[in-house]
Amino acid sequence: MADSETTLLTAPQAVGDVNQDDESRMLLGFLQYQRDAVLKIVAGLPEEAWQTPVVLSGWTVAGMLWHLGGAEHHWFQDVAAGGAEEPPSDEEEGEEEEEEGEYDPYAAFTCDWPSADIIASYREECRRSDEVLAVTPLSAAPRRLDFHPDPEYTAQITSVRWIVLHMIEETAAHSGHLEIARELLDGETRLGGR
């Protein structure tokens, strides 16, 4: 690959960023690279294609990007930083249950938002994740592991580094799914990663 085509896979240094060592910057650079690949894959996809299932399980491009934003929020803001969303008021709770229902890990990822809203939401979740990562060392222990009932599962989540590696894995896997969906929807190929 020519020098002009190489991509430096390290996160840029930010003021106040606690993760300045080479390994941390490299891991965060890989995470950002995967996020950017996802956005490149969906760029220019016709609006009607966002809601079109292309595989038998029924997930859509819109749903996949919505899922990735939710994963960013869950892992960085809730698990790593220990945050939890404010409980909804009684009125909001009824509305929320009608709209979303309980999370079903086996349901197809779908979302009926317009593409611009989904992209903006994903970018915002990534920005908020980066805020957490700027002040949380990758060696830090996650602050909230009560999200899962299986102690064997949560026992492996020993550091924020584990969370970053998991999000690289999650984003890369779904980036591949999105590349296949894009090819099936409009024939575009080789839009994302290396």
Coordinates of N, CA and C in Angstrom, one line a residue:
M1 N 0.8 -1.2 0.0 CA 0.0 0.0 0.0 C 0.9 1.2 0.0
A2 N 0.6 2.2 -0.8 CA 1.4 3.4 -0.9 C 1.2 4.2 0.4
D3 N 2.3 5.0 0.8 CA 2.2 5.8 2.0 C 1.0 6.7 2.1
S4 N 0.6 7.3 0.9 CA -0.5 8.2 0.9 C -1.8 7.5 1.2
E5 N -1.8 6.1 1.1 CA -3.1 5.4 1.3 C -3.1 4.8 2.7
T6 N -2.0 4.8 3.5 CA -2.0 4.2 4.8 C -2.8 5.0 5.8
T7 N -3.4 4.4 6.7 CA -4.2 5.0 7.7 C -3.6 4.8 9.1
L8 N -3.3 5.8 9.8 CA -2.7 5.7 11.2 C -3.8 5.3 12.1
L9 N -3.7 4.1 12.7 CA -4.8 3.5 13.5 C -4.5 3.8 15.0
T10 N -4.3 5.1 15.3 CA -4.2 5.5 16.7 C -5.1 6.7 16.8
A11 N -5.8 6.8 18.0 CA -6.7 7.9 18.3 C -5.9 9.2 18.4
P12 N -6.4 10.3 17.9 CA -5.7 11.6 18.1 C -5.6 11.9 19.6
Q13 N -4.6 12.6 20.0 CA -4.4 13.0 21.3 C -5.4 14.1 21.7
A14 N -6.1 14.0 22.7 CA -7.1 15.0 23.1 C -6.6 15.6 24.5
V15 N -7.0 16.9 24.7 CA -6.7 17.5 25.9 C -7.4 16.9 27.0
G16 N -6.8 16.5 28.1 CA -7.4 15.9 29.3 C -7.6 14.4 29.1
D17 N -7.2 13.8 28.0 CA -7.3 12.4 27.7 C -6.4 11.6 28.6
V18 N -6.9 10.6 29.4 CA -6.1 9.8 30.3 C -5.4 8.7 29.6
N19 N -5.8 8.4 28.4 CA -5.3 7.2 27.6 C -4.3 7.6 26.6
Q20 N -3.1 8.0 27.0 CA -2.1 8.5 26.1 C -1.0 7.5 25.8
D21 N -1.0 6.3 26.4 CA 0.0 5.3 26.1 C -0.3 4.8 24.7
D22 N 0.7 4.2 24.1 CA 0.6 3.7 22.8 C -0.5 2.6 22.6
E23 N -0.5 1.7 23.5 CA -1.6 0.6 23.4 C -3.0 1.2 23.5
S24 N -3.2 2.1 24.4 CA -4.6 2.7 24.5 C -4.9 3.5 23.3
R25 N -4.0 4.3 22.8 CA -4.3 5.1 21.6 C -4.5 4.2 20.4
M26 N -3.8 3.1 20.3 CA -4.0 2.1 19.2 C -5.4 1.5 19.3
L27 N -5.8 1.0 20.5 CA -7.1 0.4 20.6 C -8.2 1.4 20.3
L28 N -8.1 2.6 20.8 CA -9.1 3.6 20.5 C -9.1 4.0 19.1
G29 N -7.9 4.0 18.4 CA -7.9 4.2 17.0 C -8.6 3.1 16.2
F30 N -8.4 1.9 16.6 CA -9.1 0.8 15.9 C -10.6 0.9 16.1
L31 N -11.1 1.3 17.3 CA -12.5 1.5 17.5 C -13.0 2.6 16.6
Q32 N -12.3 3.7 16.5 CA -12.8 4.8 15.7 C -12.8 4.4 14.2
Y33 N -11.8 3.6 13.8 CA -11.7 3.2 12.4 C -13.0 2.3 12.1
Q34 N -13.4 1.5 13.0 CA -14.5 0.6 12.8 C -15.8 1.5 12.7
R35 N -15.9 2.5 13.6 CA -17.1 3.4 13.6 C -17.1 4.1 12.2
D36 N -16.0 4.6 11.8 CA -15.9 5.4 10.5 C -16.3 4.4 9.4
A37 N -15.9 3.2 9.4 CA -16.2 2.2 8.4 C -17.7 2.1 8.3
V38 N -18.4 1.9 9.4 CA -19.9 1.8 9.4 C -20.5 3.0 8.7
L39 N -20.1 4.2 9.1 CA -20.7 5.4 8.5 C -20.4 5.5 7.0
K40 N -19.2 5.0 6.5 CA -18.9 5.0 5.1 C -19.8 4.1 4.4
I41 N -20.1 2.9 5.0 CA -20.9 1.9 4.3 C -22.3 2.4 4.1
V42 N -22.9 3.1 5.0 CA -24.3 3.6 4.9 C -24.4 4.9 4.2
A43 N -23.3 5.6 4.0 CA -23.4 6.9 3.3 C -23.9 6.8 1.9
G44 N -24.9 7.6 1.6 CA -25.5 7.6 0.2 C -26.5 6.5 0.0
L45 N -26.8 5.7 1.0 CA -27.8 4.6 0.8 C -29.2 5.3 0.6
P46 N -30.0 5.0 -0.4 CA -31.3 5.6 -0.6 C -32.2 5.4 0.6
E47 N -33.0 6.4 0.9 CA -33.8 6.4 2.1 C -34.6 5.2 2.3
E48 N -35.3 4.8 1.2 CA -36.2 3.6 1.3 C -35.5 2.3 1.6
A49 N -34.2 2.2 1.3 CA -33.4 1.0 1.5 C -33.1 0.9 3.0
W50 N -33.1 1.9 3.8 CA -32.8 1.8 5.2 C -33.8 0.9 5.9
Q51 N -35.0 0.8 5.5 CA -36.0 0.0 6.1 C -36.3 -1.3 5.5
T52 N -35.5 -1.7 4.5 CA -35.7 -2.9 3.7 C -34.9 -4.0 4.3
P53 N -35.6 -5.1 4.8 CA -34.8 -6.3 5.3 C -34.2 -7.0 4.1
V54 N -33.0 -7.4 4.2 CA -32.3 -8.1 3.1 C -32.0 -9.6 3.5
V55 N -32.2 -10.0 4.7 CA -31.9 -11.3 5.1 C -33.2 -11.9 5.8
L56 N -33.3 -13.2 5.9 CA -34.5 -13.8 6.4 C -34.8 -13.4 7.9
S57 N -33.8 -13.1 8.7 CA -34.1 -12.7 10.1 C -34.8 -11.4 10.2
G58 N -34.7 -10.6 9.1 CA -35.5 -9.3 9.1 C -34.9 -8.1 9.5
W59 N -33.6 -8.1 9.9 CA -33.0 -6.8 10.4 C -32.8 -5.9 9.2
T60 N -32.7 -4.6 9.5 CA -32.6 -3.6 8.5 C -31.3 -2.8 8.7
V61 N -30.9 -2.0 7.8 CA -29.7 -1.1 7.9 C -30.1 -0.1 9.1
A62 N -31.3 0.4 9.1 CA -31.7 1.4 10.1 C -31.6 0.7 11.5
G63 N -32.1 -0.5 11.6 CA -32.0 -1.2 12.8 C -30.6 -1.6 13.3
M64 N -29.8 -1.9 12.4 CA -28.4 -2.3 12.7 C -27.6 -1.0 13.3
L65 N -27.8 0.1 12.6 CA -27.2 1.3 13.1 C -27.7 1.7 14.5
W66 N -29.0 1.6 14.6 CA -29.7 1.9 15.9 C -29.1 0.9 17.0
H67 N -28.9 -0.3 16.7 CA -28.3 -1.3 17.6 C -26.9 -0.9 18.0
L68 N -26.1 -0.5 17.0 CA -24.7 -0.1 17.3 C -24.7 1.1 18.2
G69 N -25.6 2.1 18.0 CA -25.7 3.2 18.9 C -26.0 2.8 20.3
G70 N -27.0 1.8 20.4 CA -27.4 1.3 21.7 C -26.3 0.6 22.4
A71 N -25.4 -0.1 21.6 CA -24.3 -0.8 22.2 C -23.3 0.1 22.8
E72 N -23.0 1.2 22.0 CA -22.1 2.3 22.5 C -22.6 2.8 23.8
H73 N -23.9 3.1 23.9 CA -24.4 3.7 25.1 C -24.3 2.7 26.3
H74 N -24.8 1.5 26.0 CA -24.8 0.5 27.1 C -23.4 0.2 27.6
W75 N -22.4 -0.1 26.7 CA -21.1 -0.5 27.2 C -20.3 0.7 27.8
F76 N -20.3 1.9 27.2 CA -19.4 2.9 27.7 C -20.1 3.8 28.8
Q77 N -21.4 4.2 28.5 CA -22.0 5.1 29.4 C -22.6 4.4 30.6
D78 N -23.2 3.2 30.4 CA -23.8 2.5 31.5 C -22.8 1.6 32.2
V79 N -22.1 0.7 31.5 CA -21.2 -0.3 32.2 C -19.9 0.3 32.6
A80 N -19.2 1.0 31.7 CA -17.9 1.5 32.0 C -18.0 2.7 33.0
A81 N -18.9 3.6 32.8 CA -19.0 4.8 33.6 C -20.0 4.7 34.8
G82 N -20.8 3.6 34.7 CA -21.7 3.4 35.9 C -23.0 4.2 35.8
G83 N -23.2 4.8 34.7 CA -24.4 5.6 34.5 C -25.6 4.7 34.3
A84 N -26.7 5.3 34.6 CA -28.0 4.6 34.3 C -29.0 5.7 33.9
E85 N -29.8 5.3 32.9 CA -30.8 6.3 32.4 C -31.7 6.6 33.6
E86 N -32.2 7.9 33.6 CA -33.2 8.2 34.6 C -34.4 7.4 34.4
P87 N -35.0 6.9 35.5 CA -36.2 6.1 35.3 C -37.3 6.9 34.7
P88 N -38.1 6.4 33.8 CA -39.2 7.3 33.2 C -40.3 7.5 34.2
S89 N -41.0 8.6 34.0 CA -42.1 8.9 34.9 C -43.2 7.9 34.5
D90 N -44.2 7.8 35.4 CA -45.3 6.8 35.1 C -45.9 7.0 33.7
E91 N -46.2 8.2 33.3 CA -46.7 8.5 32.0 C -45.8 8.0 30.9
E92 N -44.5 8.4 31.0 CA -43.5 8.0 30.0 C -43.3 6.6 30.0
E93 N -43.4 5.9 31.1 CA -43.1 4.5 31.2 C -44.1 3.7 30.3
G94 N -45.4 4.0 30.4 CA -46.4 3.4 29.6 C -46.2 3.6 28.1
E95 N -45.8 4.9 27.8 CA -45.5 5.2 26.4 C -44.3 4.4 25.9
E96 N -43.3 4.4 26.7 CA -42.0 3.7 26.3 C -42.3 2.2 26.1
E97 N -43.0 1.6 27.0 CA -43.3 0.1 26.8 C -44.0 -0.1 25.5
E98 N -45.0 0.8 25.1 CA -45.7 0.6 23.9 C -44.8 0.7 22.7
E99 N -43.9 1.7 22.8 CA -43.0 1.9 21.6 C -41.9 0.8 21.5
E100 N -41.2 0.5 22.6 CA -40.0 -0.3 22.6 C -40.3 -1.7 23.1
G101 N -41.0 -1.9 24.2 CA -41.2 -3.2 24.8 C -39.9 -3.6 25.5
E102 N -39.9 -4.8 26.0 CA -38.7 -5.3 26.7 C -37.7 -5.7 25.6
Y103 N -36.4 -5.5 25.9 CA -35.4 -5.9 25.0 C -35.4 -7.4 24.7
D104 N -35.4 -7.8 23.5 CA -35.4 -9.2 23.1 C -34.2 -9.4 22.2
P105 N -33.2 -10.2 22.8 CA -31.9 -10.4 22.1 C -32.0 -11.2 20.8
Y106 N -33.2 -11.8 20.6 CA -33.4 -12.7 19.4 C -34.2 -12.0 18.4
A107 N -34.7 -10.8 18.7 CA -35.5 -10.1 17.7 C -34.6 -9.4 16.6
A108 N -35.1 -9.3 15.4 CA -34.4 -8.6 14.4 C -34.2 -7.1 14.7
F109 N -33.1 -6.5 14.4 CA -32.9 -5.1 14.6 C -33.6 -4.3 13.6
T110 N -34.6 -3.6 14.0 CA -35.3 -2.7 13.1 C -35.5 -1.3 13.8
C111 N -35.7 -0.3 13.0 CA -35.9 1.0 13.6 C -36.6 1.9 12.4
D112 N -37.6 2.6 12.8 CA -38.3 3.3 11.7 C -37.9 4.8 11.6
W113 N -36.8 5.2 12.3 CA -36.4 6.6 12.2 C -35.8 6.9 10.8
P114 N -35.9 8.1 10.4 CA -35.2 8.5 9.1 C -33.7 8.3 9.2
S115 N -33.1 8.1 8.1 CA -31.6 7.8 8.2 C -30.8 9.0 8.8
A116 N -31.2 10.2 8.6 CA -30.4 11.3 9.1 C -30.5 11.3 10.7
D117 N -31.7 10.9 11.2 CA -31.8 10.8 12.7 C -31.0 9.7 13.2
I118 N -31.0 8.6 12.6 CA -30.2 7.4 13.1 C -28.7 7.7 13.0
I119 N -28.3 8.3 11.9 CA -26.9 8.7 11.8 C -26.5 9.7 12.9
A120 N -27.3 10.7 13.1 CA -27.0 11.7 14.2 C -27.0 11.1 15.5
S121 N -27.9 10.2 15.8 CA -28.0 9.5 17.1 C -26.7 8.6 17.3
Y122 N -26.3 7.9 16.3 CA -25.1 7.1 16.4 C -23.9 7.9 16.6
R123 N -23.8 9.0 15.9 CA -22.6 9.9 16.1 C -22.6 10.5 17.5
E124 N -23.8 10.8 18.0 CA -23.9 11.4 19.4 C -23.5 10.3 20.4
E125 N -24.0 9.1 20.3 CA -23.6 8.0 21.2 C -22.1 7.8 21.2
C126 N -21.5 7.8 20.0 CA -20.0 7.7 19.9 C -19.3 8.8 20.6
R127 N -19.8 10.0 20.4 CA -19.2 11.2 21.0 C -19.3 11.1 22.5
R128 N -20.4 10.7 23.0 CA -20.6 10.5 24.5 C -19.7 9.4 25.0
S129 N -19.5 8.3 24.2 CA -18.6 7.2 24.6 C -17.2 7.8 24.7
D130 N -16.8 8.6 23.7 CA -15.4 9.2 23.7 C -15.2 10.1 24.9
E131 N -16.3 10.8 25.4 CA -16.1 11.6 26.6 C -15.8 10.7 27.8
V132 N -16.5 9.5 27.9 CA -16.2 8.6 29.0 C -14.8 8.1 28.8
L133 N -14.3 7.7 27.6 CA -13.0 7.2 27.4 C -11.9 8.2 27.7
A134 N -12.2 9.5 27.5 CA -11.2 10.6 27.7 C -10.9 10.7 29.2
V135 N -11.8 10.3 30.1 CA -11.5 10.5 31.5 C -11.4 9.1 32.3
T136 N -11.5 8.0 31.6 CA -11.5 6.7 32.2 C -10.4 5.9 31.6
P137 N -9.4 5.6 32.5 CA -8.3 4.8 32.0 C -8.8 3.4 31.5
L138 N -8.2 2.9 30.5 CA -8.6 1.6 30.0 C -8.3 0.5 31.0
S139 N -7.4 0.7 32.0 CA -7.2 -0.3 33.0 C -8.2 -0.2 34.1
A140 N -9.1 0.8 34.1 CA -10.1 0.9 35.2 C -11.1 -0.2 35.1
A141 N -11.6 -0.6 36.3 CA -12.7 -1.6 36.4 C -14.0 -0.9 36.0
P142 N -14.8 -1.7 35.3 CA -16.2 -1.2 35.0 C -16.9 -0.8 36.3
R143 N -17.7 0.2 36.2 CA -18.4 0.7 37.4 C -19.8 0.0 37.6
R144 N -20.3 -0.6 36.6 CA -21.6 -1.2 36.8 C -21.7 -2.5 36.0
L145 N -21.7 -3.6 36.7 CA -21.8 -5.0 36.1 C -23.1 -5.7 36.5
D146 N -24.0 -5.0 37.1 CA -25.3 -5.6 37.5 C -26.3 -5.7 36.3
F147 N -25.8 -5.4 35.1 CA -26.7 -5.4 34.0 C -27.1 -6.8 33.5
H148 N -26.3 -7.8 33.9 CA -26.4 -9.2 33.4 C -26.6 -10.2 34.6
P149 N -27.5 -11.1 34.5 CA -27.7 -12.0 35.6 C -26.7 -13.1 35.8
D150 N -25.8 -13.3 34.7 CA -24.9 -14.4 34.8 C -23.5 -13.9 35.3
P151 N -23.2 -14.3 36.5 CA -21.9 -13.9 37.1 C -20.7 -14.4 36.4
E152 N -20.8 -15.5 35.7 CA -19.7 -16.0 34.9 C -19.4 -15.1 33.7
Y153 N -20.5 -14.6 33.1 CA -20.3 -13.6 32.0 C -19.7 -12.3 32.5
T154 N -20.2 -11.8 33.6 CA -19.7 -10.5 34.0 C -18.3 -10.6 34.6
A155 N -17.9 -11.8 35.1 CA -16.6 -12.0 35.7 C -15.5 -11.7 34.7
Q156 N -15.7 -12.0 33.4 CA -14.7 -11.7 32.4 C -14.5 -10.3 32.0
I157 N -15.4 -9.4 32.4 CA -15.4 -8.0 32.1 C -14.6 -7.3 33.2
T158 N -13.3 -7.4 33.1 CA -12.4 -7.0 34.2 C -11.9 -5.5 34.1
S159 N -12.1 -4.9 32.9 CA -11.5 -3.6 32.7 C -12.3 -2.9 31.5
V160 N -12.1 -1.6 31.5 CA -12.6 -0.8 30.3 C -11.9 -1.3 29.0
R161 N -10.7 -1.7 29.1 CA -10.0 -2.3 28.0 C -10.8 -3.4 27.3
W162 N -11.4 -4.3 28.2 CA -12.2 -5.4 27.7 C -13.4 -4.8 26.9
I163 N -14.0 -3.8 27.5 CA -15.2 -3.2 26.8 C -14.8 -2.6 25.5
V164 N -13.6 -1.9 25.4 CA -13.2 -1.4 24.1 C -13.0 -2.5 23.1
L165 N -12.3 -3.6 23.5 CA -12.1 -4.7 22.6 C -13.4 -5.3 22.2
H166 N -14.3 -5.4 23.1 CA -15.6 -6.0 22.7 C -16.4 -5.1 21.7
M167 N -16.3 -3.7 21.9 CA -16.9 -2.8 21.0 C -16.2 -2.8 19.6
I168 N -14.9 -3.0 19.6 CA -14.2 -3.2 18.3 C -14.8 -4.4 17.6
E169 N -14.9 -5.5 18.3 CA -15.4 -6.8 17.8 C -16.9 -6.6 17.3
E170 N -17.7 -6.0 18.1 CA -19.1 -5.8 17.8 C -19.3 -4.9 16.6
T171 N -18.6 -3.8 16.5 CA -18.7 -2.8 15.4 C -18.1 -3.5 14.1
A172 N -17.0 -4.2 14.2 CA -16.5 -4.8 13.0 C -17.4 -5.9 12.5
A173 N -18.0 -6.7 13.4 CA -18.9 -7.7 12.9 C -20.1 -7.1 12.2
H174 N -20.7 -6.1 12.8 CA -21.9 -5.5 12.2 C -21.5 -4.6 10.9
S175 N -20.3 -4.2 10.9 CA -19.8 -3.5 9.7 C -19.8 -4.4 8.5
G176 N -19.4 -5.7 8.7 CA -19.5 -6.7 7.7 C -20.9 -7.0 7.3
H177 N -21.8 -7.1 8.3 CA -23.2 -7.3 7.9 C -23.7 -6.1 7.1
L178 N -23.4 -4.9 7.4 CA -23.8 -3.8 6.7 C -23.3 -3.7 5.2
E179 N -22.0 -4.2 5.1 CA -21.4 -4.3 3.7 C -22.2 -5.2 2.9
I180 N -22.6 -6.4 3.4 CA -23.4 -7.3 2.7 C -24.8 -6.7 2.3
A181 N -25.4 -6.1 3.3 CA -26.7 -5.5 3.1 C -26.6 -4.5 2.0
R182 N -25.6 -3.6 2.0 CA -25.4 -2.6 1.0 C -25.3 -3.2 -0.4
E183 N -24.5 -4.2 -0.5 CA -24.4 -4.9 -1.8 C -25.7 -5.4 -2.3
L184 N -26.4 -6.1 -1.4 CA -27.7 -6.6 -1.8 C -28.8 -5.6 -2.1
L185 N -28.7 -4.4 -1.4 CA -29.7 -3.4 -1.6 C -29.5 -2.5 -2.9
D186 N -28.2 -2.1 -3.1 CA -28.0 -1.3 -4.3 C -26.7 -1.6 -5.1
G187 N -26.1 -2.7 -4.8 CA -24.9 -3.1 -5.6 C -23.6 -2.5 -5.2
E188 N -23.6 -1.6 -4.3 CA -22.4 -0.9 -3.9 C -21.5 -1.9 -3.1
T189 N -20.2 -1.8 -3.4 CA -19.3 -2.7 -2.7 C -18.0 -2.0 -2.2
R190 N -17.3 -2.6 -1.3 CA -16.0 -2.1 -0.9 C -16.0 -0.7 -0.4
L191 N -17.0 -0.4 0.5 CA -17.2 1.0 1.0 C -16.6 1.2 2.4
G192 N -16.5 0.1 3.2 CA -16.1 0.2 4.6 C -14.6 0.1 4.9
G193 N -14.2 -1.0 5.4 CA -12.9 -1.2 5.9 C -11.8 -1.4 4.9
R194 N -10.7 -2.0 5.3 CA -9.6 -2.2 4.5 C -9.9 -3.1 3.3

